[in-house]
Amino acid sequence: MKDSINARTKLVGLFADPCTHSNSPRIHNKSFIELGINMVYLSFQVNEKNIKEAITALKTFKMVGANLSMPNKKLAIPYLDKLSPEAKLIGAVNTIVNHNGVLTGYMTDGIGYIESLRQESINIKDKKVTTAGAGGAATAICIQSALEGAREISIFNRTEENAKIIVGKINENTDCKASYYSLYDKKALRKEIEDSQVFINTTNIGMGKYEDQSIIEDPTYFREDLIVVDIIYSPEKTKMLKMAEDKGCKTINGLGMLINQGAASFKLWTGKDMPIDYIKDLWNRS
Ligand code: NAP
Protein backbone atom coordinates (compact mmCIF):
# COMPACT_ATOMS: atom_id res chain seq x y z
CA MET A 1 0.00 0.00 0.00
CA LYS A 2 1.40 3.38 -1.09
CA ASP A 3 1.16 5.94 1.70
CA SER A 4 3.95 8.42 0.92
CA ILE A 5 4.36 11.40 -1.37
CA ASN A 6 7.26 11.28 -3.85
CA ALA A 7 8.48 13.00 -7.04
CA ARG A 8 5.88 11.18 -9.15
CA THR A 9 2.87 12.05 -6.98
CA LYS A 10 0.06 13.68 -8.98
CA LEU A 11 -2.02 16.51 -7.56
CA VAL A 12 -5.80 16.99 -7.41
CA GLY A 13 -7.17 20.23 -5.94
CA LEU A 14 -10.28 21.55 -4.30
CA PHE A 15 -10.91 25.14 -5.41
CA ALA A 16 -13.31 26.74 -2.93
CA ASP A 17 -13.79 29.61 -0.51
CA PRO A 18 -14.12 28.76 2.35
CA CYS A 19 -11.90 25.76 1.69
CA THR A 20 -11.07 24.39 5.12
CA HIS A 21 -14.42 22.76 6.06
CA SER A 22 -14.65 20.23 3.24
CA ASN A 23 -14.67 16.46 3.80
CA SER A 24 -13.41 15.84 0.26
CA PRO A 25 -9.63 15.91 1.00
CA ARG A 26 -10.07 13.21 3.64
CA ILE A 27 -12.36 11.04 1.50
CA HIS A 28 -10.11 11.17 -1.58
CA ASN A 29 -6.76 10.86 0.22
CA LYS A 30 -7.99 7.83 2.22
CA SER A 31 -9.21 6.28 -1.05
CA PHE A 32 -5.88 6.95 -2.84
CA ILE A 33 -3.99 5.26 0.01
CA GLU A 34 -6.43 2.34 0.22
CA LEU A 35 -6.07 1.63 -3.54
CA GLY A 36 -2.33 2.43 -3.73
CA ILE A 37 -2.84 5.35 -6.14
CA ASN A 38 0.02 7.87 -6.17
CA MET A 39 -2.11 11.01 -5.97
CA VAL A 40 -2.74 13.62 -3.32
CA TYR A 41 -5.80 15.87 -2.88
CA LEU A 42 -5.28 19.34 -1.40
CA SER A 43 -7.56 22.24 -0.66
CA PHE A 44 -6.95 25.75 -2.10
CA GLN A 45 -8.66 29.03 -1.29
CA VAL A 46 -10.05 30.07 -4.68
CA ASN A 47 -12.76 32.59 -5.46
CA GLU A 48 -13.71 35.13 -8.15
CA LYS A 49 -10.39 36.96 -7.65
CA ASN A 50 -8.09 34.04 -8.55
CA ILE A 51 -10.23 31.39 -10.31
CA LYS A 52 -8.62 32.10 -13.71
CA GLU A 53 -5.07 31.66 -12.33
CA ALA A 54 -6.12 28.53 -10.42
CA ILE A 55 -7.49 26.94 -13.59
CA THR A 56 -4.37 27.93 -15.56
CA ALA A 57 -2.33 26.23 -12.81
CA LEU A 58 -4.08 22.94 -13.59
CA LYS A 59 -2.28 23.01 -16.93
CA THR A 60 0.98 24.55 -15.64
CA PHE A 61 1.46 21.89 -12.96
CA LYS A 62 -0.08 19.07 -15.03
CA MET A 63 -2.57 18.50 -12.24
CA VAL A 64 -4.97 15.57 -12.67
CA GLY A 65 -7.94 17.87 -12.07
CA ALA A 66 -9.94 19.62 -9.40
CA ASN A 67 -13.21 19.81 -7.55
CA LEU A 68 -15.02 23.14 -7.52
CA SER A 69 -17.20 24.34 -4.71
CA MET A 70 -18.65 27.69 -3.63
CA PRO A 71 -18.31 30.23 -5.26
CA ASN A 72 -16.67 28.63 -8.29
CA LYS A 73 -19.15 26.19 -9.84
CA LYS A 74 -20.34 28.70 -12.44
CA LEU A 75 -17.38 31.09 -12.40
CA ALA A 76 -15.02 28.43 -13.78
CA ILE A 77 -16.96 27.71 -16.95
CA PRO A 78 -15.47 30.43 -19.23
CA TYR A 79 -11.95 29.12 -18.54
CA LEU A 80 -12.61 25.47 -19.43
CA ASP A 81 -12.01 23.88 -22.85
CA LYS A 82 -15.02 21.52 -22.83
CA LEU A 83 -18.13 20.65 -20.82
CA SER A 84 -19.84 17.29 -20.36
CA PRO A 85 -23.47 17.21 -21.60
CA GLU A 86 -24.93 17.32 -18.06
CA ALA A 87 -22.61 20.16 -16.98
CA LYS A 88 -23.65 22.12 -20.06
CA LEU A 89 -27.37 21.68 -19.31
CA ILE A 90 -27.02 22.28 -15.56
CA GLY A 91 -24.78 25.30 -16.18
CA ALA A 92 -22.35 24.43 -13.39
CA VAL A 93 -19.24 22.34 -12.87
CA ASN A 94 -17.98 20.58 -9.74
CA THR A 95 -15.22 18.49 -11.31
CA ILE A 96 -12.47 19.34 -13.80
CA VAL A 97 -10.42 16.67 -15.54
CA ASN A 98 -7.13 17.57 -17.23
CA HIS A 99 -6.88 15.27 -20.28
CA ASN A 100 -3.33 16.04 -21.53
CA GLY A 101 -3.83 19.79 -21.29
CA VAL A 102 -7.51 19.82 -22.32
CA LEU A 103 -9.72 20.80 -19.36
CA THR A 104 -13.20 19.26 -19.30
CA GLY A 105 -15.83 20.28 -16.76
CA TYR A 106 -18.31 17.76 -15.30
CA MET A 107 -21.13 17.99 -12.76
CA THR A 108 -21.29 14.89 -10.56
CA ASP A 109 -23.81 16.09 -7.89
CA GLY A 110 -26.83 14.77 -9.80
CA ILE A 111 -24.96 11.60 -10.82
CA GLY A 112 -24.09 11.00 -7.14
CA TYR A 113 -27.73 11.48 -6.14
CA ILE A 114 -29.00 9.02 -8.78
CA GLU A 115 -26.32 6.50 -7.78
CA SER A 116 -27.28 6.83 -4.09
CA LEU A 117 -30.87 5.87 -5.06
CA ARG A 118 -29.63 3.00 -7.22
CA GLN A 119 -27.70 1.62 -4.24
CA GLU A 120 -31.05 1.47 -2.42
CA SER A 121 -32.54 -0.38 -5.45
CA ILE A 122 -34.48 2.69 -6.61
CA ASN A 123 -34.58 3.49 -10.32
CA ILE A 124 -35.78 7.01 -11.13
CA LYS A 125 -36.90 6.02 -14.67
CA ASP A 126 -40.64 6.65 -15.26
CA LYS A 127 -41.11 7.96 -11.71
CA LYS A 128 -42.88 11.16 -10.73
CA VAL A 129 -40.82 13.22 -8.30
CA THR A 130 -41.78 16.20 -6.15
CA THR A 131 -38.93 18.46 -5.01
CA ALA A 132 -38.78 21.18 -2.38
CA GLY A 133 -36.08 23.69 -3.29
CA ALA A 134 -34.59 25.05 -6.51
CA GLY A 135 -31.02 25.98 -5.58
CA GLY A 136 -27.73 24.62 -6.92
CA ALA A 137 -28.22 21.08 -5.61
CA ALA A 138 -31.81 20.94 -6.88
CA THR A 139 -30.71 22.09 -10.34
CA ALA A 140 -28.24 19.21 -10.64
CA ILE A 141 -30.65 16.66 -9.11
CA CYS A 142 -33.71 17.63 -11.18
CA ILE A 143 -31.85 17.87 -14.49
CA GLN A 144 -29.97 14.59 -13.90
CA SER A 145 -33.26 12.88 -12.91
CA ALA A 146 -34.84 14.13 -16.15
CA LEU A 147 -31.84 12.91 -18.17
CA GLU A 148 -32.17 9.50 -16.45
CA GLY A 149 -35.80 9.20 -17.56
CA ALA A 150 -37.92 10.57 -14.70
CA ARG A 151 -41.47 10.99 -16.05
CA GLU A 152 -42.49 14.15 -14.23
CA ILE A 153 -40.89 16.59 -11.77
CA SER A 154 -42.84 19.12 -9.69
CA ILE A 155 -40.60 21.78 -8.16
CA PHE A 156 -41.78 23.77 -5.13
CA ASN A 157 -39.78 26.83 -4.09
CA ARG A 158 -40.19 30.09 -2.16
CA THR A 159 -38.97 32.15 -5.08
CA GLU A 160 -39.70 31.41 -8.73
CA GLU A 161 -36.74 32.65 -10.75
CA ASN A 162 -34.35 29.69 -10.51
CA ALA A 163 -37.18 27.14 -10.35
CA LYS A 164 -38.51 28.42 -13.67
CA ILE A 165 -35.04 28.21 -15.24
CA ILE A 166 -34.79 24.53 -14.20
CA VAL A 167 -38.32 23.83 -15.48
CA GLY A 168 -37.50 25.48 -18.83
CA LYS A 169 -34.27 23.51 -19.28
CA ILE A 170 -35.99 20.19 -18.52
CA ASN A 171 -39.01 20.83 -20.73
CA GLU A 172 -36.90 22.07 -23.64
CA ASN A 173 -34.22 19.38 -23.53
CA THR A 174 -35.72 16.15 -22.18
CA ASP A 175 -38.91 14.06 -22.40
CA CYS A 176 -39.66 14.73 -18.72
CA LYS A 177 -42.49 17.14 -17.84
CA ALA A 178 -41.44 19.70 -15.24
CA SER A 179 -43.64 22.25 -13.43
CA TYR A 180 -43.10 25.02 -10.89
CA TYR A 181 -45.30 25.68 -7.84
CA SER A 182 -44.97 28.10 -4.96
CA LEU A 183 -43.78 26.45 -1.75
CA TYR A 184 -46.60 28.32 0.00
CA ASP A 185 -49.28 26.55 -2.10
CA LYS A 186 -49.93 23.77 0.43
CA LYS A 187 -52.88 22.35 -1.49
CA ALA A 188 -50.76 21.82 -4.60
CA LEU A 189 -47.89 20.45 -2.49
CA ARG A 190 -50.15 17.81 -0.93
CA LYS A 191 -51.61 16.88 -4.32
CA GLU A 192 -48.24 16.61 -6.11
CA ILE A 193 -46.75 14.50 -3.29
CA GLU A 194 -49.85 12.30 -3.40
CA ASP A 195 -49.21 11.63 -7.13
CA SER A 196 -45.44 11.09 -6.71
CA GLN A 197 -43.32 8.05 -5.94
CA VAL A 198 -40.43 10.17 -4.58
CA PHE A 199 -40.34 13.35 -2.47
CA ILE A 200 -37.03 15.12 -1.97
CA ASN A 201 -36.02 18.04 0.22
CA THR A 202 -33.19 20.07 -1.31
CA THR A 203 -33.69 23.19 0.84
CA ASN A 204 -31.66 24.14 3.90
CA ILE A 205 -34.65 23.43 6.15
CA GLY A 206 -33.58 20.68 8.56
CA MET A 207 -29.98 21.74 9.17
CA GLY A 208 -28.03 24.48 10.97
CA LYS A 209 -30.34 27.17 12.29
CA TYR A 210 -33.29 25.30 10.72
CA GLU A 211 -32.48 21.95 12.39
CA ASP A 212 -35.69 21.92 14.43
CA GLN A 213 -37.84 22.54 11.31
CA SER A 214 -39.25 20.31 8.58
CA ILE A 215 -40.19 21.51 5.09
CA ILE A 216 -43.24 19.23 5.44
CA GLU A 217 -45.00 20.13 8.65
CA ASP A 218 -47.98 17.79 8.40
CA PRO A 219 -47.16 14.05 8.52
CA THR A 220 -50.35 13.20 6.61
CA TYR A 221 -48.59 14.42 3.43
CA PHE A 222 -46.59 11.17 3.64
CA ARG A 223 -47.77 7.61 3.03
CA GLU A 224 -46.13 4.22 3.41
CA ASP A 225 -45.20 3.67 -0.25
CA LEU A 226 -43.58 7.11 -0.72
CA ILE A 227 -39.78 7.30 -0.90
CA VAL A 228 -38.64 10.35 1.09
CA VAL A 229 -35.17 11.77 0.49
CA ASP A 230 -33.39 14.58 2.32
CA ILE A 231 -30.05 15.58 0.81
CA ILE A 232 -28.96 16.94 4.19
CA TYR A 233 -26.51 14.51 5.83
CA SER A 234 -25.82 16.38 9.07
CA PRO A 235 -27.90 15.73 11.10
CA GLU A 236 -27.99 12.16 9.84
CA LYS A 237 -31.80 12.10 10.25
CA THR A 238 -33.58 15.43 9.80
CA LYS A 239 -36.89 16.18 11.47
CA MET A 240 -38.55 15.49 8.09
CA LEU A 241 -36.90 12.08 7.71
CA LYS A 242 -37.95 11.09 11.26
CA MET A 243 -41.53 12.11 10.44
CA ALA A 244 -41.45 10.09 7.20
CA GLU A 245 -39.97 7.08 9.00
CA ASP A 246 -42.79 7.21 11.56
CA LYS A 247 -45.26 7.05 8.65
CA GLY A 248 -43.50 3.90 7.36
CA CYS A 249 -41.83 5.55 4.32
CA LYS A 250 -38.49 4.40 2.96
CA THR A 251 -36.09 7.24 3.83
CA ILE A 252 -32.68 8.22 2.43
CA ASN A 253 -30.36 10.97 3.68
CA GLY A 254 -27.69 12.94 1.79
CA LEU A 255 -24.63 10.92 2.80
CA GLY A 256 -24.97 8.57 -0.18
CA MET A 257 -25.20 11.54 -2.56
CA LEU A 258 -22.15 13.17 -0.96
CA ILE A 259 -20.00 10.05 -1.19
CA ASN A 260 -21.21 9.06 -4.66
CA GLN A 261 -20.62 12.51 -6.20
CA GLY A 262 -17.06 12.21 -4.86
CA ALA A 263 -16.83 8.65 -6.19
CA ALA A 264 -17.89 9.85 -9.66
CA SER A 265 -15.12 12.50 -9.61
CA PHE A 266 -12.64 9.89 -8.32
CA LYS A 267 -13.53 7.59 -11.25
CA LEU A 268 -13.04 10.44 -13.74
CA TRP A 269 -9.55 11.18 -12.36
CA THR A 270 -8.30 7.66 -11.67
CA GLY A 271 -10.44 5.33 -13.81
CA LYS A 272 -11.04 3.35 -10.61
CA ASP A 273 -14.03 2.82 -8.32
CA MET A 274 -13.77 4.58 -4.99
CA PRO A 275 -13.86 2.05 -2.09
CA ILE A 276 -17.28 3.30 -1.00
CA ASP A 277 -17.93 0.79 1.81
CA TYR A 278 -14.53 1.58 3.34
CA ILE A 279 -15.26 5.35 3.15
CA LYS A 280 -18.76 4.96 4.63
CA ASP A 281 -17.28 2.89 7.44
CA LEU A 282 -14.63 5.58 8.13
CA TRP A 283 -17.38 8.24 8.08
CA ASN A 284 -19.58 6.35 10.54
CA ARG A 285 -16.64 5.83 12.92
CA SER A 286 -15.57 9.52 12.88
P1 NAP B 1 -28.64 26.93 -2.47
O1 NAP B 1 -28.24 26.96 -3.89
O2 NAP B 1 -28.34 28.09 -1.61
O3 NAP B 1 -30.25 26.67 -2.42
C1 NAP B 1 -30.94 26.70 -1.20
C2 NAP B 1 -32.37 26.27 -1.43
O4 NAP B 1 -33.03 26.25 -0.14
C3 NAP B 1 -33.18 27.25 -2.29
O5 NAP B 1 -34.18 26.54 -2.98
C4 NAP B 1 -33.81 28.18 -1.24
O6 NAP B 1 -34.99 28.82 -1.68
C5 NAP B 1 -34.14 27.17 -0.16
N1 NAP B 1 -34.26 27.79 1.15
C6 NAP B 1 -33.28 28.37 1.89
N2 NAP B 1 -33.77 28.83 3.05
C7 NAP B 1 -35.10 28.55 3.03
C8 NAP B 1 -36.17 28.82 3.93
N3 NAP B 1 -35.97 29.45 5.10
N4 NAP B 1 -37.42 28.39 3.60
C9 NAP B 1 -37.63 27.75 2.43
N5 NAP B 1 -36.66 27.48 1.52
C10 NAP B 1 -35.41 27.88 1.83
O7 NAP B 1 -28.03 25.67 -1.72
P2 NAP B 1 -27.69 24.21 -2.31
O8 NAP B 1 -26.28 24.15 -2.67
O9 NAP B 1 -28.72 23.86 -3.32
O10 NAP B 1 -27.86 23.31 -0.99
C11 NAP B 1 -29.12 23.09 -0.42
C12 NAP B 1 -29.05 22.00 0.66
O11 NAP B 1 -28.54 20.80 0.09
C13 NAP B 1 -28.11 22.33 1.81
O12 NAP B 1 -28.73 21.84 2.98
C14 NAP B 1 -26.86 21.54 1.52
O13 NAP B 1 -26.15 21.15 2.67
C15 NAP B 1 -27.44 20.30 0.82
N6 NAP B 1 -26.50 19.68 -0.14
C16 NAP B 1 -26.21 18.36 0.01
C17 NAP B 1 -25.36 17.74 -0.90
C18 NAP B 1 -25.01 16.28 -0.73
O14 NAP B 1 -24.06 15.81 -1.38
N7 NAP B 1 -25.75 15.54 0.07
C19 NAP B 1 -24.81 18.47 -1.97
C20 NAP B 1 -25.16 19.82 -2.11
C21 NAP B 1 -26.01 20.44 -1.18
P3 NAP B 1 -34.93 30.22 -2.51
O15 NAP B 1 -34.47 29.84 -3.89
O16 NAP B 1 -36.34 30.70 -2.48
O17 NAP B 1 -33.97 31.09 -1.78
XYZ file of C-alpha atoms and ligand atoms in Angstrom:
334
model
C 0.000 0.000 0.000
C 1.395 3.378 -1.089
C 1.164 5.941 1.697
C 3.949 8.415 0.916
C 4.360 11.398 -1.372
C 7.262 11.285 -3.848
C 8.483 12.997 -7.042
C 5.877 11.179 -9.147
C 2.871 12.054 -6.981
C 0.060 13.682 -8.982
C -2.022 16.512 -7.559
C -5.803 16.985 -7.406
C -7.172 20.226 -5.936
C -10.278 21.553 -4.300
C -10.907 25.142 -5.409
C -13.308 26.744 -2.930
C -13.792 29.610 -0.505
C -14.123 28.759 2.348
C -11.896 25.756 1.690
C -11.075 24.388 5.123
C -14.424 22.765 6.058
C -14.653 20.229 3.238
C -14.674 16.461 3.804
C -13.412 15.836 0.264
C -9.632 15.905 0.998
C -10.071 13.212 3.644
C -12.365 11.037 1.499
C -10.106 11.173 -1.578
C -6.757 10.856 0.222
C -7.986 7.828 2.224
C -9.215 6.276 -1.053
C -5.880 6.947 -2.842
C -3.989 5.262 0.006
C -6.431 2.340 0.221
C -6.074 1.635 -3.537
C -2.334 2.432 -3.731
C -2.843 5.352 -6.142
C 0.019 7.870 -6.170
C -2.107 11.006 -5.974
C -2.739 13.622 -3.322
C -5.800 15.873 -2.878
C -5.275 19.345 -1.404
C -7.558 22.245 -0.657
C -6.946 25.752 -2.095
C -8.664 29.026 -1.295
C -10.046 30.072 -4.685
C -12.760 32.594 -5.455
C -13.712 35.126 -8.152
C -10.387 36.957 -7.650
C -8.093 34.036 -8.554
C -10.226 31.394 -10.314
C -8.616 32.104 -13.709
C -5.075 31.659 -12.325
C -6.117 28.530 -10.419
C -7.486 26.943 -13.594
C -4.373 27.926 -15.563
C -2.326 26.233 -12.812
C -4.080 22.937 -13.591
C -2.278 23.006 -16.933
C 0.976 24.553 -15.643
C 1.456 21.888 -12.958
C -0.084 19.071 -15.031
C -2.568 18.496 -12.236
C -4.974 15.568 -12.669
C -7.938 17.870 -12.066
C -9.944 19.619 -9.395
C -13.211 19.808 -7.547
C -15.015 23.141 -7.518
C -17.201 24.339 -4.712
C -18.646 27.688 -3.626
C -18.314 30.228 -5.255
C -16.666 28.632 -8.295
C -19.154 26.185 -9.838
C -20.345 28.704 -12.437
C -17.376 31.093 -12.398
C -15.020 28.431 -13.782
C -16.965 27.707 -16.953
C -15.474 30.426 -19.231
C -11.948 29.116 -18.540
C -12.612 25.470 -19.432
C -12.010 23.882 -22.846
C -15.018 21.515 -22.828
C -18.130 20.654 -20.818
C -19.843 17.291 -20.359
C -23.471 17.210 -21.602
C -24.926 17.320 -18.064
C -22.610 20.161 -16.977
C -23.652 22.124 -20.060
C -27.365 21.683 -19.313
C -27.018 22.280 -15.563
C -24.775 25.303 -16.182
C -22.354 24.434 -13.386
C -19.242 22.335 -12.869
C -17.984 20.580 -9.740
C -15.217 18.487 -11.305
C -12.469 19.338 -13.796
C -10.415 16.671 -15.541
C -7.129 17.565 -17.230
C -6.880 15.270 -20.279
C -3.329 16.036 -21.534
C -3.832 19.787 -21.285
C -7.505 19.821 -22.318
C -9.717 20.798 -19.364
C -13.199 19.264 -19.295
C -15.832 20.275 -16.762
C -18.314 17.757 -15.298
C -21.127 17.991 -12.758
C -21.294 14.886 -10.560
C -23.810 16.087 -7.893
C -26.826 14.773 -9.801
C -24.964 11.603 -10.823
C -24.093 11.000 -7.144
C -27.726 11.479 -6.138
C -29.002 9.015 -8.784
C -26.322 6.496 -7.777
C -27.284 6.826 -4.088
C -30.869 5.865 -5.058
C -29.631 2.995 -7.220
C -27.697 1.619 -4.244
C -31.049 1.474 -2.419
C -32.537 -0.384 -5.450
C -34.482 2.693 -6.606
C -34.580 3.487 -10.319
C -35.782 7.009 -11.134
C -36.902 6.025 -14.665
C -40.637 6.648 -15.256
C -41.114 7.963 -11.712
C -42.883 11.157 -10.734
C -40.815 13.220 -8.302
C -41.779 16.202 -6.155
C -38.927 18.458 -5.009
C -38.782 21.178 -2.383
C -36.080 23.690 -3.290
C -34.592 25.047 -6.505
C -31.015 25.983 -5.577
C -27.731 24.623 -6.922
C -28.223 21.083 -5.610
C -31.812 20.938 -6.876
C -30.715 22.092 -10.341
C -28.239 19.207 -10.638
C -30.652 16.662 -9.111
C -33.709 17.631 -11.181
C -31.846 17.870 -14.490
C -29.971 14.592 -13.902
C -33.256 12.878 -12.907
C -34.839 14.128 -16.145
C -31.840 12.909 -18.166
C -32.167 9.498 -16.451
C -35.800 9.198 -17.558
C -37.917 10.567 -14.697
C -41.465 10.986 -16.045
C -42.494 14.149 -14.229
C -40.888 16.595 -11.766
C -42.839 19.122 -9.689
C -40.601 21.783 -8.162
C -41.783 23.773 -5.130
C -39.776 26.828 -4.090
C -40.191 30.095 -2.158
C -38.971 32.151 -5.082
C -39.698 31.405 -8.725
C -36.737 32.651 -10.755
C -34.352 29.692 -10.511
C -37.180 27.145 -10.355
C -38.514 28.422 -13.668
C -35.043 28.210 -15.242
C -34.792 24.530 -14.199
C -38.318 23.828 -15.476
C -37.496 25.483 -18.832
C -34.272 23.508 -19.282
C -35.993 20.191 -18.518
C -39.014 20.833 -20.725
C -36.896 22.071 -23.640
C -34.219 19.380 -23.528
C -35.725 16.153 -22.178
C -38.914 14.065 -22.401
C -39.664 14.729 -18.716
C -42.495 17.138 -17.843
C -41.436 19.704 -15.237
C -43.642 22.251 -13.431
C -43.102 25.019 -10.888
C -45.303 25.682 -7.837
C -44.971 28.098 -4.958
C -43.781 26.450 -1.751
C -46.602 28.322 0.000
C -49.284 26.554 -2.099
C -49.932 23.768 0.425
C -52.877 22.349 -1.488
C -50.756 21.822 -4.602
C -47.887 20.450 -2.494
C -50.148 17.815 -0.927
C -51.611 16.877 -4.323
C -48.239 16.608 -6.110
C -46.748 14.501 -3.289
C -49.855 12.295 -3.401
C -49.206 11.626 -7.130
C -45.443 11.090 -6.709
C -43.319 8.052 -5.936
C -40.430 10.174 -4.580
C -40.345 13.347 -2.473
C -37.031 15.117 -1.971
C -36.018 18.037 0.218
C -33.191 20.065 -1.310
C -33.686 23.190 0.837
C -31.655 24.136 3.905
C -34.645 23.431 6.145
C -33.578 20.681 8.564
C -29.976 21.741 9.170
C -28.033 24.477 10.975
C -30.341 27.172 12.292
C -33.293 25.297 10.721
C -32.479 21.954 12.386
C -35.694 21.917 14.432
C -37.836 22.542 11.311
C -39.254 20.314 8.581
C -40.187 21.512 5.093
C -43.237 19.230 5.437
C -45.003 20.134 8.650
C -47.978 17.787 8.395
C -47.156 14.046 8.515
C -50.351 13.197 6.609
C -48.593 14.417 3.427
C -46.587 11.171 3.644
C -47.773 7.608 3.033
C -46.128 4.222 3.407
C -45.196 3.671 -0.253
C -43.583 7.111 -0.722
C -39.780 7.304 -0.896
C -38.644 10.348 1.094
C -35.167 11.770 0.486
C -33.392 14.584 2.320
C -30.049 15.582 0.808
C -28.962 16.942 4.191
C -26.506 14.507 5.826
C -25.821 16.378 9.072
C -27.905 15.726 11.104
C -27.992 12.160 9.844
C -31.797 12.104 10.252
C -33.579 15.428 9.798
C -36.893 16.177 11.468
C -38.549 15.490 8.094
C -36.902 12.076 7.711
C -37.954 11.092 11.264
C -41.526 12.107 10.438
C -41.446 10.090 7.201
C -39.968 7.082 9.000
C -42.788 7.208 11.560
C -45.257 7.054 8.649
C -43.504 3.902 7.360
C -41.828 5.552 4.317
C -38.487 4.402 2.960
C -36.089 7.240 3.829
C -32.684 8.221 2.432
C -30.364 10.971 3.679
C -27.692 12.944 1.788
C -24.631 10.916 2.795
C -24.974 8.570 -0.182
C -25.199 11.545 -2.560
C -22.148 13.171 -0.959
C -20.004 10.046 -1.187
C -21.207 9.061 -4.664
C -20.616 12.506 -6.201
C -17.061 12.208 -4.865
C -16.834 8.651 -6.193
C -17.887 9.854 -9.655
C -15.117 12.504 -9.613
C -12.643 9.891 -8.324
C -13.527 7.594 -11.246
C -13.042 10.436 -13.739
C -9.547 11.179 -12.357
C -8.299 7.657 -11.675
C -10.443 5.335 -13.810
C -11.039 3.347 -10.614
C -14.028 2.818 -8.322
C -13.774 4.584 -4.985
C -13.860 2.050 -2.095
C -17.278 3.303 -0.997
C -17.931 0.791 1.811
C -14.530 1.583 3.339
C -15.256 5.345 3.147
C -18.756 4.956 4.630
C -17.276 2.891 7.436
C -14.626 5.579 8.127
C -17.378 8.237 8.080
C -19.576 6.348 10.542
C -16.642 5.827 12.920
C -15.571 9.524 12.881
P -28.642 26.934 -2.469
O -28.235 26.959 -3.893
O -28.335 28.093 -1.605
O -30.248 26.669 -2.423
C -30.937 26.700 -1.202
C -32.373 26.274 -1.425
O -33.033 26.254 -0.144
C -33.176 27.253 -2.292
O -34.179 26.543 -2.979
C -33.806 28.181 -1.245
O -34.989 28.819 -1.678
C -34.135 27.172 -0.160
N -34.259 27.788 1.148
C -33.281 28.367 1.893
N -33.766 28.830 3.055
C -35.101 28.547 3.033
C -36.170 28.815 3.933
N -35.972 29.451 5.096
N -37.419 28.389 3.604
C -37.633 27.749 2.433
N -36.664 27.480 1.524
C -35.408 27.884 1.826
O -28.026 25.668 -1.716
P -27.692 24.209 -2.312
O -26.279 24.153 -2.671
O -28.715 23.859 -3.323
O -27.863 23.311 -0.987
C -29.120 23.090 -0.422
C -29.048 21.999 0.656
O -28.544 20.800 0.085
C -28.108 22.330 1.813
O -28.726 21.843 2.982
C -26.859 21.536 1.519
O -26.149 21.147 2.670
C -27.436 20.303 0.822
N -26.504 19.684 -0.144
C -26.208 18.358 0.012
C -25.355 17.737 -0.895
C -25.009 16.278 -0.732
O -24.057 15.814 -1.378
N -25.748 15.537 0.066
C -24.814 18.467 -1.970
C -25.155 19.821 -2.106
C -26.007 20.436 -1.184
P -34.931 30.217 -2.509
O -34.473 29.843 -3.891
O -36.336 30.704 -2.479
O -33.968 31.093 -1.785
